[in-house]
mmCIF file of C-alpha atoms in Angstrom:
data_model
loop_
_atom_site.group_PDB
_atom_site.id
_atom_site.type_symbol
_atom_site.label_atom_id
_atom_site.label_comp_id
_atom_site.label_asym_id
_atom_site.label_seq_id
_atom_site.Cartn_x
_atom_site.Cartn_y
_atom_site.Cartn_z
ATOM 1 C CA UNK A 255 36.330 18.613 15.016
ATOM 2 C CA UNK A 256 35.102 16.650 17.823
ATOM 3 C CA UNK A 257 32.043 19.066 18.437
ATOM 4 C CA UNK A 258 31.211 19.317 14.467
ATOM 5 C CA UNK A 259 30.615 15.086 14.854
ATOM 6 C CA UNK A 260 28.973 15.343 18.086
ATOM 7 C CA UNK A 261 26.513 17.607 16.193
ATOM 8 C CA UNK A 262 26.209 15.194 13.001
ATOM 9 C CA UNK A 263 25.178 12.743 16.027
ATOM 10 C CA UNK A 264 22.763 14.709 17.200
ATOM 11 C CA UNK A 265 20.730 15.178 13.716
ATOM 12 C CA UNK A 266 21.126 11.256 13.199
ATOM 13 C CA UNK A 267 17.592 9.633 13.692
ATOM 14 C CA UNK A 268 16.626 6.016 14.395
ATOM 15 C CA UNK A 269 14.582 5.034 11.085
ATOM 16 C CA UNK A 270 12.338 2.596 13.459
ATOM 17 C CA UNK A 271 11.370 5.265 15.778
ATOM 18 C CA UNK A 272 10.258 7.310 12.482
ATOM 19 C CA UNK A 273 8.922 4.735 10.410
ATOM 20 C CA UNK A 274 8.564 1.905 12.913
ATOM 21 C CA UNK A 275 5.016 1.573 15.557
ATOM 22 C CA UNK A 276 5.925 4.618 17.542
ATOM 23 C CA UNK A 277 5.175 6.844 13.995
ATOM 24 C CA UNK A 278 1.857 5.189 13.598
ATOM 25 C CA UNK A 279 2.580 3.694 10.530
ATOM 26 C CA UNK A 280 0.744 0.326 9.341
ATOM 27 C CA UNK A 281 1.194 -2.027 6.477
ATOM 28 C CA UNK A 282 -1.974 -2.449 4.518
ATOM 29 C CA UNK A 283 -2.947 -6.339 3.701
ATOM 30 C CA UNK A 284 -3.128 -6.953 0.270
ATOM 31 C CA UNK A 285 -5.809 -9.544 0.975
ATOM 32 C CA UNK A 286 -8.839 -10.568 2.978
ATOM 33 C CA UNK A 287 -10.927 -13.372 3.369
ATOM 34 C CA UNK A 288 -14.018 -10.844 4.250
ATOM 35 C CA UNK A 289 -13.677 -9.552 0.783
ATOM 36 C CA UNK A 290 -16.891 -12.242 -0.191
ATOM 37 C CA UNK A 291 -19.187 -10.027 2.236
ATOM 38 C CA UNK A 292 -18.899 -6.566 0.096
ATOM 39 C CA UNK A 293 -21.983 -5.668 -1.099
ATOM 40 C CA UNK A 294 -23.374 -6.383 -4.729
ATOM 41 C CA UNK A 295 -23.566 -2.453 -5.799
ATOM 42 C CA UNK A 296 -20.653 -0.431 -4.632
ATOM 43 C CA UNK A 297 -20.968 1.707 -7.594
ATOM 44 C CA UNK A 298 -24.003 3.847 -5.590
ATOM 45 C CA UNK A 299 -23.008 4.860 -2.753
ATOM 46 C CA UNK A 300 -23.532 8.199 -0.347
ATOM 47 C CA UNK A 301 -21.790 11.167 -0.500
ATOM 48 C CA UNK A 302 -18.783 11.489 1.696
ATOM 49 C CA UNK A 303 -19.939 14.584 3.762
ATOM 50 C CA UNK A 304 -23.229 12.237 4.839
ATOM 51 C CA UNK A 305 -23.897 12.132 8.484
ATOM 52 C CA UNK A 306 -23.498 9.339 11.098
ATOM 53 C CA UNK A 307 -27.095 7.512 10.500
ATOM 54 C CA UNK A 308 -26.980 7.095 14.141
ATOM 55 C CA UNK A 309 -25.895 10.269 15.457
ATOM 56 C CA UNK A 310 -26.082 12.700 12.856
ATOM 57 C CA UNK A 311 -22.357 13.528 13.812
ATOM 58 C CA UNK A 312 -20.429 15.070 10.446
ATOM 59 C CA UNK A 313 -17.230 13.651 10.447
ATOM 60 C CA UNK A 314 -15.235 10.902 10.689
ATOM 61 C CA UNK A 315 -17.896 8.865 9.562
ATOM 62 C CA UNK A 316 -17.385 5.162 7.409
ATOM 63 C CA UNK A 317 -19.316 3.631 5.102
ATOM 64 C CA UNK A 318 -20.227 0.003 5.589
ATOM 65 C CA UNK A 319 -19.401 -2.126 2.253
ATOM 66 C CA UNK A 320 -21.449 -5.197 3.187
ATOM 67 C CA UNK A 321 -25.049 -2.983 3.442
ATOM 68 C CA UNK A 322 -23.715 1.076 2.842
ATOM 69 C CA UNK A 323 -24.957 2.527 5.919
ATOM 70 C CA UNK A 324 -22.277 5.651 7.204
ATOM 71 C CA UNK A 325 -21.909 5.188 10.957
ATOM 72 C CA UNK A 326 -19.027 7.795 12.854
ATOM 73 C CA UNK A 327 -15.508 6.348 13.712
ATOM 74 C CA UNK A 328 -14.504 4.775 17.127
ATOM 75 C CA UNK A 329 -13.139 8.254 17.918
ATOM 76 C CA UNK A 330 -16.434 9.996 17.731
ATOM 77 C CA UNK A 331 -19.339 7.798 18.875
ATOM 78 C CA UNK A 332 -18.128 4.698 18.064
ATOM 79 C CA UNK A 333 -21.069 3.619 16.025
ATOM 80 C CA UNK A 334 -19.064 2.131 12.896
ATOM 81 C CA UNK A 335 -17.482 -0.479 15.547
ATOM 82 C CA UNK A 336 -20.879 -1.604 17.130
ATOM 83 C CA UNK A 337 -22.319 -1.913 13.816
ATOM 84 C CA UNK A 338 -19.673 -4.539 13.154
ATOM 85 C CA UNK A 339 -20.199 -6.121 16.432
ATOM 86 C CA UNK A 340 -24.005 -6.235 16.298
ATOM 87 C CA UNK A 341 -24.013 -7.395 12.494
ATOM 88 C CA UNK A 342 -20.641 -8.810 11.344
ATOM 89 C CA UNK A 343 -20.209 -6.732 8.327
ATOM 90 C CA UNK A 344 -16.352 -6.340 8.475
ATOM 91 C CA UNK A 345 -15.477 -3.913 5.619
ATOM 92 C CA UNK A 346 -15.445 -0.046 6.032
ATOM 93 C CA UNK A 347 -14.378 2.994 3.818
ATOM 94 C CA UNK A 348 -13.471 5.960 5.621
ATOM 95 C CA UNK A 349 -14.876 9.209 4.037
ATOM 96 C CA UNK A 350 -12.223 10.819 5.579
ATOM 97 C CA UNK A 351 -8.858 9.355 4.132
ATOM 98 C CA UNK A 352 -10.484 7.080 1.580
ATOM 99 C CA UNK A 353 -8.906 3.569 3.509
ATOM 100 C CA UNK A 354 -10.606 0.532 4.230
ATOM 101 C CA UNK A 355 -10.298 -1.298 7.239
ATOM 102 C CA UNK A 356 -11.618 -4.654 8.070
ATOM 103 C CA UNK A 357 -12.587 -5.126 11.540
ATOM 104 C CA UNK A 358 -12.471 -8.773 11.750
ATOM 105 C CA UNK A 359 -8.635 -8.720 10.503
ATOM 106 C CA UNK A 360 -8.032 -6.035 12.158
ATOM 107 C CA UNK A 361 -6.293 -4.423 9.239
ATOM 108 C CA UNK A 362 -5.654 -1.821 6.764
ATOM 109 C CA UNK A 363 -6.421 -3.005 3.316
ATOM 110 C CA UNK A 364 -4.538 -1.685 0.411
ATOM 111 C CA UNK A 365 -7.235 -0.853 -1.741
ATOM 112 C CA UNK A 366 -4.679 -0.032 -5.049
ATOM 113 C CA UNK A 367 -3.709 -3.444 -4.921
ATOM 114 C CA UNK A 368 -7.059 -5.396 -4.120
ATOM 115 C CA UNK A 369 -9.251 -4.947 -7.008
ATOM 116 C CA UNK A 370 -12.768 -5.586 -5.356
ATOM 117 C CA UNK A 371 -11.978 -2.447 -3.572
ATOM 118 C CA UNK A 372 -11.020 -0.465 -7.091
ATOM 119 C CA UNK A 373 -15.011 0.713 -7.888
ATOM 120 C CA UNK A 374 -15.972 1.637 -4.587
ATOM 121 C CA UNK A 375 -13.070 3.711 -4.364
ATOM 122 C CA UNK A 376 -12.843 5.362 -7.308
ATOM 123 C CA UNK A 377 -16.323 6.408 -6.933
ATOM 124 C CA UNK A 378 -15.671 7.403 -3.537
ATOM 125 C CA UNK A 379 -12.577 9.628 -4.688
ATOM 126 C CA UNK A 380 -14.464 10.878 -7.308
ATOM 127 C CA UNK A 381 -17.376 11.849 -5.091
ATOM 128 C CA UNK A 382 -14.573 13.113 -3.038
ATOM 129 C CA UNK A 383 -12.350 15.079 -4.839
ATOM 130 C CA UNK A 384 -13.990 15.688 -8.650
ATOM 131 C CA UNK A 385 -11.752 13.507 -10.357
ATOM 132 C CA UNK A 386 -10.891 9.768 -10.636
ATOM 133 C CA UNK A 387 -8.173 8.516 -8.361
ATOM 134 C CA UNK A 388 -4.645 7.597 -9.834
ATOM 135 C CA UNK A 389 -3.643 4.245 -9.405
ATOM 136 C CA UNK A 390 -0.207 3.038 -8.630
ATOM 137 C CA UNK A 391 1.095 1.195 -11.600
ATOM 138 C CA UNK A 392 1.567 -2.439 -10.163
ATOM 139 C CA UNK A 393 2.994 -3.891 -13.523
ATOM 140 C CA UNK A 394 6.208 -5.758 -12.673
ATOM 141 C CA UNK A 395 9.406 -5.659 -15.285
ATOM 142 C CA UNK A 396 10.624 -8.854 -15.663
ATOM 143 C CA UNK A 397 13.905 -8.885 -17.286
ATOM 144 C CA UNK A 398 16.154 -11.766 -17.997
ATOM 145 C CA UNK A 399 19.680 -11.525 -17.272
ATOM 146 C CA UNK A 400 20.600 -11.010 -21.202
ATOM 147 C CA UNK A 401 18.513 -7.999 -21.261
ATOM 148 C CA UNK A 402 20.105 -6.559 -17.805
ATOM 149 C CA UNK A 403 23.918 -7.260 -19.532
ATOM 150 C CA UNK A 404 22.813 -5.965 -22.672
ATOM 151 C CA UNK A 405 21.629 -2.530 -20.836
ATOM 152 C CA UNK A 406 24.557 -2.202 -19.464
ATOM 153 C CA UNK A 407 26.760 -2.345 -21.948
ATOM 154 C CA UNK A 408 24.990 0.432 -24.275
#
């Protein structure tokens, strides 16, 4: 018995280590103050498979959402990053995974629940993928106590 519970032991994981920083996982904001900066017509926008504009690299590439130009990601050439530093512009899609990251929060922003982000990405998904992106439902219940009892009871 004693080896049978060592071996549950063993298969036991620490939910930090697999959710926590050492998996790589982040917690989108659900607001920025940079969100004023986006540009006026986010409804045209390049195709994701367009090049760096700087490098012509094919991947990994962003689109600015202050002025649309794609520039490649900090692990190619790094020219999305010194866009930012040379103009400010702070808000970038990734044709790659569809996120937006703001580089003067430093932060993930969750574009299902900010919705000056909703066009832009739904036209980028649809550019994407063929089809329109599903969004999470963010209505909220809100029950009173009555109607929890009375559910219960039935």
């Amino acid at each position: 018995m004693s080896t049978e519970n060592s071996h549950i032991r063993s298969e036991e994981f620490d939910l930090e280590e697999i959710y926590g920083a050492e998996s790589g996982w982040v917690e989108a904001r659900s607001t920025c103050d940079h969100l004023p900066s986006l540009c006026a017509d986010l409804l045209h926008i390049p195709p994701p498979d367009t090049p760096c504009s700087r490098c012509e690299h094919p991947s990994e590439n962003w689109l600015c959402l202050s002025c649309k130009e794609v520039l490649c990601s900090r692990f190619v050439n790094k020219h999305m990053l010194s866009h930012h530093q040379e103009t400010g512009h702070s808000l970038a899609l990734s044709f790659s995974d569809l996120s937006v990251w703001c580089f003067s929060c430093e932060a993930y922003l969750d574009v299902q629940l900010i919705r000056e982000l909703h066009p832009v990405y739904e036209v980028a998904h649809l550019l994407k993928f063929g089809e329109r992106p599903p969004f999470r439902n963010l209505e909220i219940l809100q029950l009173s106590s009555s109607d929890v009892e009375g559910s219960s009871k039935s």
